[in-house]
mmCIF file of C-alpha atoms and ligand atoms in Angstrom:
data_model
loop_
_atom_site.group_PDB
_atom_site.id
_atom_site.type_symbol
_atom_site.label_atom_id
_atom_site.label_comp_id
_atom_site.label_asym_id
_atom_site.label_seq_id
_atom_site.Cartn_x
_atom_site.Cartn_y
_atom_site.Cartn_z
ATOM 1 C CA UNK A 1 0.067 -0.083 0.000
ATOM 2 C CA UNK A 2 2.701 2.519 0.833
ATOM 3 C CA UNK A 3 4.030 2.181 -2.817
ATOM 4 C CA UNK A 4 0.762 3.873 -3.929
ATOM 5 C CA UNK A 5 1.317 7.259 -5.668
ATOM 6 C CA UNK A 6 -0.913 9.940 -4.343
ATOM 7 C CA UNK A 7 -1.558 13.284 -5.903
ATOM 8 C CA UNK A 8 -3.431 16.098 -4.288
ATOM 9 C CA UNK A 9 -4.997 19.207 -5.736
ATOM 10 C CA UNK A 10 -6.815 22.272 -4.444
ATOM 11 C CA UNK A 11 -9.598 23.535 -6.651
ATOM 12 C CA UNK A 12 -10.302 27.093 -5.953
ATOM 13 C CA UNK A 13 -13.758 28.592 -6.252
ATOM 14 C CA UNK A 14 -14.854 30.449 -9.405
ATOM 15 C CA UNK A 15 -11.427 30.172 -10.948
ATOM 16 C CA UNK A 16 -12.318 29.366 -14.555
ATOM 17 C CA UNK A 17 -8.913 30.215 -15.879
ATOM 18 C CA UNK A 18 -7.368 27.515 -13.725
ATOM 19 C CA UNK A 19 -10.214 25.001 -13.967
ATOM 20 C CA UNK A 20 -8.903 21.860 -15.602
ATOM 21 C CA UNK A 21 -5.354 22.167 -14.085
ATOM 22 C CA UNK A 22 -5.687 19.050 -11.838
ATOM 23 C CA UNK A 23 -6.906 16.937 -14.837
ATOM 24 C CA UNK A 24 -4.152 18.275 -17.077
ATOM 25 C CA UNK A 25 -1.531 17.445 -14.458
ATOM 26 C CA UNK A 26 -2.773 13.959 -13.938
ATOM 27 C CA UNK A 27 -2.935 13.320 -17.534
ATOM 28 C CA UNK A 28 0.778 14.348 -17.925
ATOM 29 C CA UNK A 29 1.713 12.235 -14.990
ATOM 30 C CA UNK A 30 -0.111 9.079 -16.100
ATOM 31 C CA UNK A 31 1.324 9.427 -19.608
ATOM 32 C CA UNK A 32 4.920 9.715 -18.121
ATOM 33 C CA UNK A 33 4.213 6.620 -15.982
ATOM 34 C CA UNK A 34 3.321 4.603 -19.106
ATOM 35 C CA UNK A 35 -0.350 4.171 -18.242
ATOM 36 C CA UNK A 36 -2.186 2.946 -21.563
ATOM 37 C CA UNK A 37 -3.614 5.853 -23.469
ATOM 38 C CA UNK A 38 -7.184 4.601 -23.234
ATOM 39 C CA UNK A 39 -7.006 4.679 -19.433
ATOM 40 C CA UNK A 40 -5.400 8.126 -19.559
ATOM 41 C CA UNK A 41 -8.142 9.425 -21.680
ATOM 42 C CA UNK A 42 -10.925 8.180 -19.381
ATOM 43 C CA UNK A 43 -9.296 9.350 -16.175
ATOM 44 C CA UNK A 44 -8.705 12.767 -17.667
ATOM 45 C CA UNK A 45 -12.166 13.216 -19.031
ATOM 46 C CA UNK A 46 -13.811 11.978 -15.755
ATOM 47 C CA UNK A 47 -11.516 14.219 -13.658
ATOM 48 C CA UNK A 48 -12.134 17.242 -15.855
ATOM 49 C CA UNK A 49 -15.841 16.997 -15.678
ATOM 50 C CA UNK A 50 -15.732 16.582 -11.968
ATOM 51 C CA UNK A 51 -13.287 19.353 -11.503
ATOM 52 C CA UNK A 52 -15.352 21.833 -13.530
ATOM 53 C CA UNK A 53 -18.528 20.882 -11.596
ATOM 54 C CA UNK A 54 -16.719 21.612 -8.399
ATOM 55 C CA UNK A 55 -16.096 25.201 -9.616
ATOM 56 C CA UNK A 56 -19.355 25.954 -11.483
ATOM 57 C CA UNK A 57 -21.842 24.341 -9.121
ATOM 58 C CA UNK A 58 -19.920 24.494 -5.860
ATOM 59 C CA UNK A 59 -17.309 26.636 -4.142
ATOM 60 C CA UNK A 60 -14.226 24.566 -4.917
ATOM 61 C CA UNK A 61 -12.626 21.833 -2.824
ATOM 62 C CA UNK A 62 -10.021 19.101 -2.967
ATOM 63 C CA UNK A 63 -9.080 16.443 -5.344
ATOM 64 C CA UNK A 64 -7.018 13.301 -4.436
ATOM 65 C CA UNK A 65 -5.707 10.858 -7.085
ATOM 66 C CA UNK A 66 -4.261 7.545 -6.002
ATOM 67 C CA UNK A 67 -2.616 5.185 -8.296
ATOM 68 C CA UNK A 68 -2.458 1.551 -7.123
ATOM 69 C CA UNK A 69 -1.095 -1.546 -8.784
ATOM 70 C CA UNK A 70 -4.427 -2.210 -10.384
ATOM 71 C CA UNK A 71 -6.600 0.889 -10.470
ATOM 72 C CA UNK A 72 -6.696 4.680 -10.370
ATOM 73 C CA UNK A 73 -8.873 6.141 -7.586
ATOM 74 C CA UNK A 74 -10.196 9.615 -7.789
ATOM 75 C CA UNK A 75 -11.745 11.355 -4.852
ATOM 76 C CA UNK A 76 -13.371 14.820 -5.274
ATOM 77 C CA UNK A 77 -14.718 16.752 -2.291
ATOM 78 C CA UNK A 78 -16.314 20.055 -2.623
ATOM 79 C CA UNK A 79 -17.909 22.578 -0.321
ATOM 80 C CA UNK A 80 -21.165 23.584 -1.888
ATOM 81 C CA UNK A 81 -24.941 23.308 -2.122
ATOM 82 C CA UNK A 82 -24.908 19.677 -2.580
ATOM 83 C CA UNK A 83 -27.188 17.800 -5.151
ATOM 84 C CA UNK A 84 -30.752 17.521 -4.135
ATOM 85 C CA UNK A 85 -31.671 14.775 -6.517
ATOM 86 C CA UNK A 86 -28.707 12.685 -7.667
ATOM 87 C CA UNK A 87 -30.679 10.478 -9.848
ATOM 88 C CA UNK A 88 -32.028 13.335 -11.786
ATOM 89 C CA UNK A 89 -28.533 15.091 -11.968
ATOM 90 C CA UNK A 90 -27.201 11.874 -13.561
ATOM 91 C CA UNK A 91 -29.652 12.055 -16.481
ATOM 92 C CA UNK A 92 -28.164 13.182 -19.817
ATOM 93 C CA UNK A 93 -29.308 16.708 -20.528
ATOM 94 C CA UNK A 94 -30.172 17.707 -16.988
ATOM 95 C CA UNK A 95 -28.478 20.898 -15.947
ATOM 96 C CA UNK A 96 -28.974 23.959 -13.550
ATOM 97 C CA UNK A 97 -26.012 25.771 -15.143
ATOM 98 C CA UNK A 98 -26.462 29.524 -14.887
ATOM 99 C CA UNK A 99 -26.491 31.753 -18.090
ATOM 100 C CA UNK A 100 -22.985 33.018 -17.520
ATOM 101 C CA UNK A 101 -21.782 29.438 -17.183
ATOM 102 C CA UNK A 102 -23.628 28.339 -20.335
ATOM 103 C CA UNK A 103 -22.057 31.285 -22.167
ATOM 104 C CA UNK A 104 -18.775 29.521 -21.670
ATOM 105 C CA UNK A 105 -19.957 26.313 -23.448
ATOM 106 C CA UNK A 106 -20.932 24.424 -20.321
ATOM 107 C CA UNK A 107 -24.369 23.228 -19.367
ATOM 108 C CA UNK A 108 -25.173 20.352 -21.779
ATOM 109 C CA UNK A 109 -25.964 18.169 -18.791
ATOM 110 C CA UNK A 110 -23.378 15.692 -19.908
ATOM 111 C CA UNK A 111 -20.620 16.065 -17.309
ATOM 112 C CA UNK A 112 -21.947 13.534 -14.763
ATOM 113 C CA UNK A 113 -22.980 11.059 -17.497
ATOM 114 C CA UNK A 114 -19.496 11.404 -18.991
ATOM 115 C CA UNK A 115 -17.968 10.642 -15.615
ATOM 116 C CA UNK A 116 -20.086 7.604 -15.227
ATOM 117 C CA UNK A 117 -19.272 6.330 -18.635
ATOM 118 C CA UNK A 118 -15.527 6.905 -18.152
ATOM 119 C CA UNK A 119 -15.176 5.215 -14.737
ATOM 120 C CA UNK A 120 -15.595 1.554 -13.770
ATOM 121 C CA UNK A 121 -17.276 2.558 -10.516
ATOM 122 C CA UNK A 122 -18.559 5.803 -9.357
ATOM 123 C CA UNK A 123 -20.147 6.823 -6.086
ATOM 124 C CA UNK A 124 -21.838 10.074 -5.020
ATOM 125 C CA UNK A 125 -22.483 11.163 -1.506
ATOM 126 C CA UNK A 126 -23.837 14.588 -0.917
ATOM 127 C CA UNK A 127 -25.268 16.682 1.826
ATOM 128 C CA UNK A 128 -27.528 19.567 1.083
ATOM 129 C CA UNK A 129 -25.893 22.876 2.235
ATOM 130 C CA UNK A 130 -22.535 21.135 3.009
ATOM 131 C CA UNK A 131 -21.106 19.645 -0.170
ATOM 132 C CA UNK A 132 -20.583 16.675 -2.381
ATOM 133 C CA UNK A 133 -17.979 13.921 -2.555
ATOM 134 C CA UNK A 134 -17.569 11.853 -5.651
ATOM 135 C CA UNK A 135 -15.395 8.706 -5.745
ATOM 136 C CA UNK A 136 -14.456 7.324 -9.092
ATOM 137 C CA UNK A 137 -12.281 4.212 -10.025
ATOM 138 C CA UNK A 138 -10.735 3.282 -13.304
ATOM 139 C CA UNK A 139 -9.324 -0.161 -13.444
ATOM 140 C CA UNK A 140 -5.806 -0.525 -15.022
ATOM 141 C CA UNK B 1 -3.305 14.996 -44.585
ATOM 142 C CA UNK B 2 -1.552 16.914 -41.824
ATOM 143 C CA UNK B 3 -1.890 20.249 -39.997
ATOM 144 C CA UNK B 4 0.701 21.572 -42.263
ATOM 145 C CA UNK B 5 -1.391 20.984 -45.352
ATOM 146 C CA UNK B 6 -4.302 22.854 -43.628
ATOM 147 C CA UNK B 7 -1.956 25.817 -42.825
ATOM 148 C CA UNK B 8 -0.568 25.791 -46.352
ATOM 149 C CA UNK B 9 -4.074 25.987 -47.931
ATOM 150 C CA UNK B 10 -4.125 29.729 -47.088
ATOM 151 C CA UNK B 11 -7.822 29.271 -46.026
ATOM 152 C CA UNK B 12 -7.046 29.683 -42.339
ATOM 153 C CA UNK B 13 -5.438 32.124 -39.918
ATOM 154 C CA UNK B 14 -2.998 30.143 -37.788
ATOM 155 C CA UNK B 15 -3.199 31.211 -34.145
ATOM 156 C CA UNK B 16 -0.937 28.550 -32.744
ATOM 157 C CA UNK B 17 1.146 25.934 -34.465
ATOM 158 C CA UNK B 18 2.247 23.146 -32.057
ATOM 159 C CA UNK B 19 2.791 20.019 -34.174
ATOM 160 C CA UNK B 20 2.435 20.553 -37.946
ATOM 161 C CA UNK B 21 3.093 16.854 -38.765
ATOM 162 C CA UNK B 22 0.007 15.673 -36.824
ATOM 163 C CA UNK B 23 -2.434 13.738 -38.935
ATOM 164 C CA UNK B 24 -6.041 15.100 -39.202
ATOM 165 C CA UNK B 25 -8.554 12.610 -37.807
ATOM 166 C CA UNK B 26 -12.313 12.706 -38.036
ATOM 167 C CA UNK B 27 -13.910 16.182 -38.310
ATOM 168 C CA UNK B 28 -16.027 16.957 -35.265
ATOM 169 C CA UNK B 29 -18.361 19.952 -34.938
ATOM 170 C CA UNK B 30 -19.870 20.968 -31.567
ATOM 171 C CA UNK B 31 -19.983 24.002 -29.229
ATOM 172 C CA UNK B 32 -21.050 22.357 -25.961
ATOM 173 C CA UNK B 33 -17.921 21.373 -24.058
ATOM 174 C CA UNK B 34 -19.139 18.235 -22.251
ATOM 175 C CA UNK B 35 -20.635 16.895 -25.374
ATOM 176 C CA UNK B 36 -17.285 17.389 -27.267
ATOM 177 C CA UNK B 37 -15.524 15.848 -24.222
ATOM 178 C CA UNK B 38 -17.708 12.798 -24.393
ATOM 179 C CA UNK B 39 -17.926 12.371 -28.239
ATOM 180 C CA UNK B 40 -14.760 13.994 -29.925
ATOM 181 C CA UNK B 41 -12.613 11.161 -31.110
ATOM 182 C CA UNK B 42 -8.876 11.332 -30.415
ATOM 183 C CA UNK B 43 -7.057 13.025 -33.200
ATOM 184 C CA UNK B 44 -10.105 14.784 -34.477
ATOM 185 C CA UNK B 45 -10.187 18.263 -36.118
ATOM 186 C CA UNK B 46 -12.596 20.063 -33.785
ATOM 187 C CA UNK B 47 -14.586 22.905 -35.444
ATOM 188 C CA UNK B 48 -16.299 25.204 -32.861
ATOM 189 C CA UNK B 49 -17.232 28.919 -32.324
ATOM 190 C CA UNK B 50 -16.615 28.407 -28.631
ATOM 191 C CA UNK B 51 -13.283 30.140 -28.066
ATOM 192 C CA UNK B 52 -12.152 30.147 -24.651
ATOM 193 C CA UNK B 53 -9.737 28.591 -22.233
ATOM 194 C CA UNK B 54 -12.062 25.696 -21.440
ATOM 195 C CA UNK B 55 -12.211 24.849 -25.255
ATOM 196 C CA UNK B 56 -8.403 24.282 -25.065
ATOM 197 C CA UNK B 57 -8.623 22.262 -21.885
ATOM 198 C CA UNK B 58 -11.225 20.057 -23.625
ATOM 199 C CA UNK B 59 -9.130 19.882 -26.806
ATOM 200 C CA UNK B 60 -6.076 18.759 -24.897
ATOM 201 C CA UNK B 61 -7.946 16.102 -22.758
ATOM 202 C CA UNK B 62 -9.818 14.676 -25.766
ATOM 203 C CA UNK B 63 -6.482 14.760 -27.710
ATOM 204 C CA UNK B 64 -7.876 16.691 -30.725
ATOM 205 C CA UNK B 65 -5.296 17.114 -33.490
ATOM 206 C CA UNK B 66 -6.426 20.792 -33.963
ATOM 207 C CA UNK B 67 -9.024 23.270 -33.063
ATOM 208 C CA UNK B 68 -10.512 25.217 -35.796
ATOM 209 C CA UNK B 69 -12.401 28.431 -34.636
ATOM 210 C CA UNK B 70 -15.265 29.208 -37.018
ATOM 211 C CA UNK B 71 -17.378 32.391 -37.550
ATOM 212 C CA UNK B 72 -14.440 34.741 -36.716
ATOM 213 C CA UNK B 73 -13.995 33.520 -33.125
ATOM 214 C CA UNK B 74 -10.654 34.341 -31.633
ATOM 215 C CA UNK B 75 -8.713 33.499 -28.512
ATOM 216 C CA UNK B 76 -7.964 36.007 -25.877
ATOM 217 C CA UNK B 77 -4.476 36.289 -24.467
ATOM 218 C CA UNK B 78 -5.027 33.854 -21.531
ATOM 219 C CA UNK B 79 -6.407 31.250 -23.895
ATOM 220 C CA UNK B 80 -3.631 31.768 -26.361
ATOM 221 C CA UNK B 81 -1.117 31.270 -23.727
ATOM 222 C CA UNK B 82 -2.817 28.067 -22.722
ATOM 223 C CA UNK B 83 -2.744 26.864 -26.351
ATOM 224 C CA UNK B 84 1.028 27.411 -26.448
ATOM 225 C CA UNK B 85 1.637 25.895 -23.124
ATOM 226 C CA UNK B 86 -0.362 22.784 -23.851
ATOM 227 C CA UNK B 87 0.906 22.481 -27.434
ATOM 228 C CA UNK B 88 -2.515 22.644 -29.165
ATOM 229 C CA UNK B 89 -2.825 23.459 -32.928
ATOM 230 C CA UNK B 90 -5.315 26.353 -33.293
ATOM 231 C CA UNK B 91 -6.561 27.736 -36.614
ATOM 232 C CA UNK B 92 -9.293 30.239 -37.337
ATOM 233 C CA UNK B 93 -11.607 31.258 -40.080
ATOM 234 C CA UNK B 94 -14.442 33.637 -40.771
ATOM 235 C CA UNK B 95 -16.569 30.773 -42.426
ATOM 236 C CA UNK B 96 -19.438 29.187 -40.476
ATOM 237 C CA UNK B 97 -18.984 25.846 -38.725
ATOM 238 C CA UNK B 98 -20.698 23.631 -41.454
ATOM 239 C CA UNK B 99 -18.865 25.239 -44.281
ATOM 240 C CA UNK B 100 -15.529 24.908 -42.441
ATOM 241 C CA UNK B 101 -16.094 21.197 -41.627
ATOM 242 C CA UNK B 102 -17.107 20.566 -45.191
ATOM 243 C CA UNK B 103 -14.116 22.460 -46.662
ATOM 244 C CA UNK B 104 -11.677 20.430 -44.514
ATOM 245 C CA UNK B 105 -13.451 17.173 -45.491
ATOM 246 C CA UNK B 106 -13.107 18.094 -49.095
ATOM 247 C CA UNK B 107 -9.411 18.888 -48.632
ATOM 248 C CA UNK B 108 -8.928 15.649 -46.858
ATOM 249 C CA UNK B 109 -10.656 13.493 -49.454
ATOM 250 C CA UNK B 110 -8.694 15.296 -52.241
HETATM 251 N N1 ATP C 201 -20.382 19.356 -7.392
HETATM 252 C C1 ATP C 201 -21.589 19.651 -7.539
HETATM 253 N N2 ATP C 201 -22.282 20.298 -6.584
HETATM 254 C C2 ATP C 201 -23.635 20.682 -6.800
HETATM 255 N N3 ATP C 201 -24.366 20.414 -7.795
HETATM 256 C C3 ATP C 201 -23.808 19.601 -8.807
HETATM 257 C C4 ATP C 201 -22.399 19.298 -8.739
HETATM 258 N N4 ATP C 201 -22.142 18.548 -9.839
HETATM 259 C C5 ATP C 201 -23.211 18.503 -10.562
HETATM 260 N N5 ATP C 201 -24.254 19.240 -9.989
HETATM 261 C C6 ATP C 201 -25.672 19.291 -10.491
HETATM 262 O O1 ATP C 201 -25.821 18.354 -11.361
HETATM 263 C C7 ATP C 201 -26.286 18.914 -12.714
HETATM 264 C C8 ATP C 201 -25.705 18.035 -13.740
HETATM 265 O O2 ATP C 201 -24.260 18.007 -13.818
HETATM 266 P P1 ATP C 201 -23.521 17.740 -15.220
HETATM 267 O O3 ATP C 201 -22.083 17.925 -14.997
HETATM 268 O O4 ATP C 201 -24.017 16.496 -15.721
HETATM 269 O O5 ATP C 201 -24.072 18.874 -16.195
HETATM 270 P P2 ATP C 201 -23.701 20.451 -16.228
HETATM 271 O O6 ATP C 201 -22.484 20.612 -15.372
HETATM 272 O O7 ATP C 201 -24.910 21.248 -15.697
HETATM 273 O O8 ATP C 201 -23.369 20.701 -17.686
HETATM 274 P P3 ATP C 201 -22.105 20.179 -18.443
HETATM 275 O O9 ATP C 201 -21.393 19.293 -17.511
HETATM 276 O O10 ATP C 201 -22.589 19.309 -19.627
HETATM 277 O O11 ATP C 201 -21.272 21.249 -18.953
HETATM 278 C C9 ATP C 201 -25.621 20.314 -12.527
HETATM 279 O O12 ATP C 201 -26.374 21.196 -13.427
HETATM 280 C C10 ATP C 201 -25.982 20.680 -11.134
HETATM 281 O O13 ATP C 201 -27.257 21.005 -10.940
HETATM 282 MG MG1 MG C 202 -20.735 19.492 -15.611
#
């Protein structure tokens, strides 16, 4: 277990210019480690969508990425409003994105479905008024 | 067909040239980022009017061979810096999205 690589990132609130930095950095690291490109792509996409959601729907938070011998584990924790109806939020096309966020090209309601599709396991726990925690795993 | 061929056609303004030897894959047109993120195939030429820093983040993660900005869209300074830093080919044109995609397709098919 001690040999697992762990990377940590702070995602700051409303920082669109930096949003995507964690996923870009993880992509670079996985590539350098020789992880197969299909896995790199799925991890990068899943992480990017989660990272953006932490900024546009919540007030930022923390991301931890752990690489074990057989999988990549991503843990995204945000402080924010929480998700009132997770099942609804998971549906393709459902979005509460504001007009200003939509103007940037977000709001298709495809982020969570993309995350689900790209990961082998995904688990959401959320508390209204406190925040959301999403765990995703991609098998190597 | 490579990025260089696109640049040499004289039909586009080159905003950032990162890898001119890169082969052009499928042509993909879409302005909504998470649809592009989920559907854009690796190596695609991504035609869009959405020109901001998030477009470049998606282009990089989806591993597009180039972003082609249509309808006269341009990158601001921050976004251009990101394109340079992430080595993303970015071209631009005044033409609409469909015409741009069609033009590239015709050039590709010879
Ligand atoms: N971290 C989060 N905190 C609070 N609400 C969230 C969070 N992530 C997602 N949501 C809610 O779930 C909805 C669906 O999210 P999803 O990522 O699928 O779409 P989107 O972010 O609205 O648009 P897109 O990702 O396609 O740009 C959001 O509109 C929002 O209401
Ligand atoms: Mg989203």
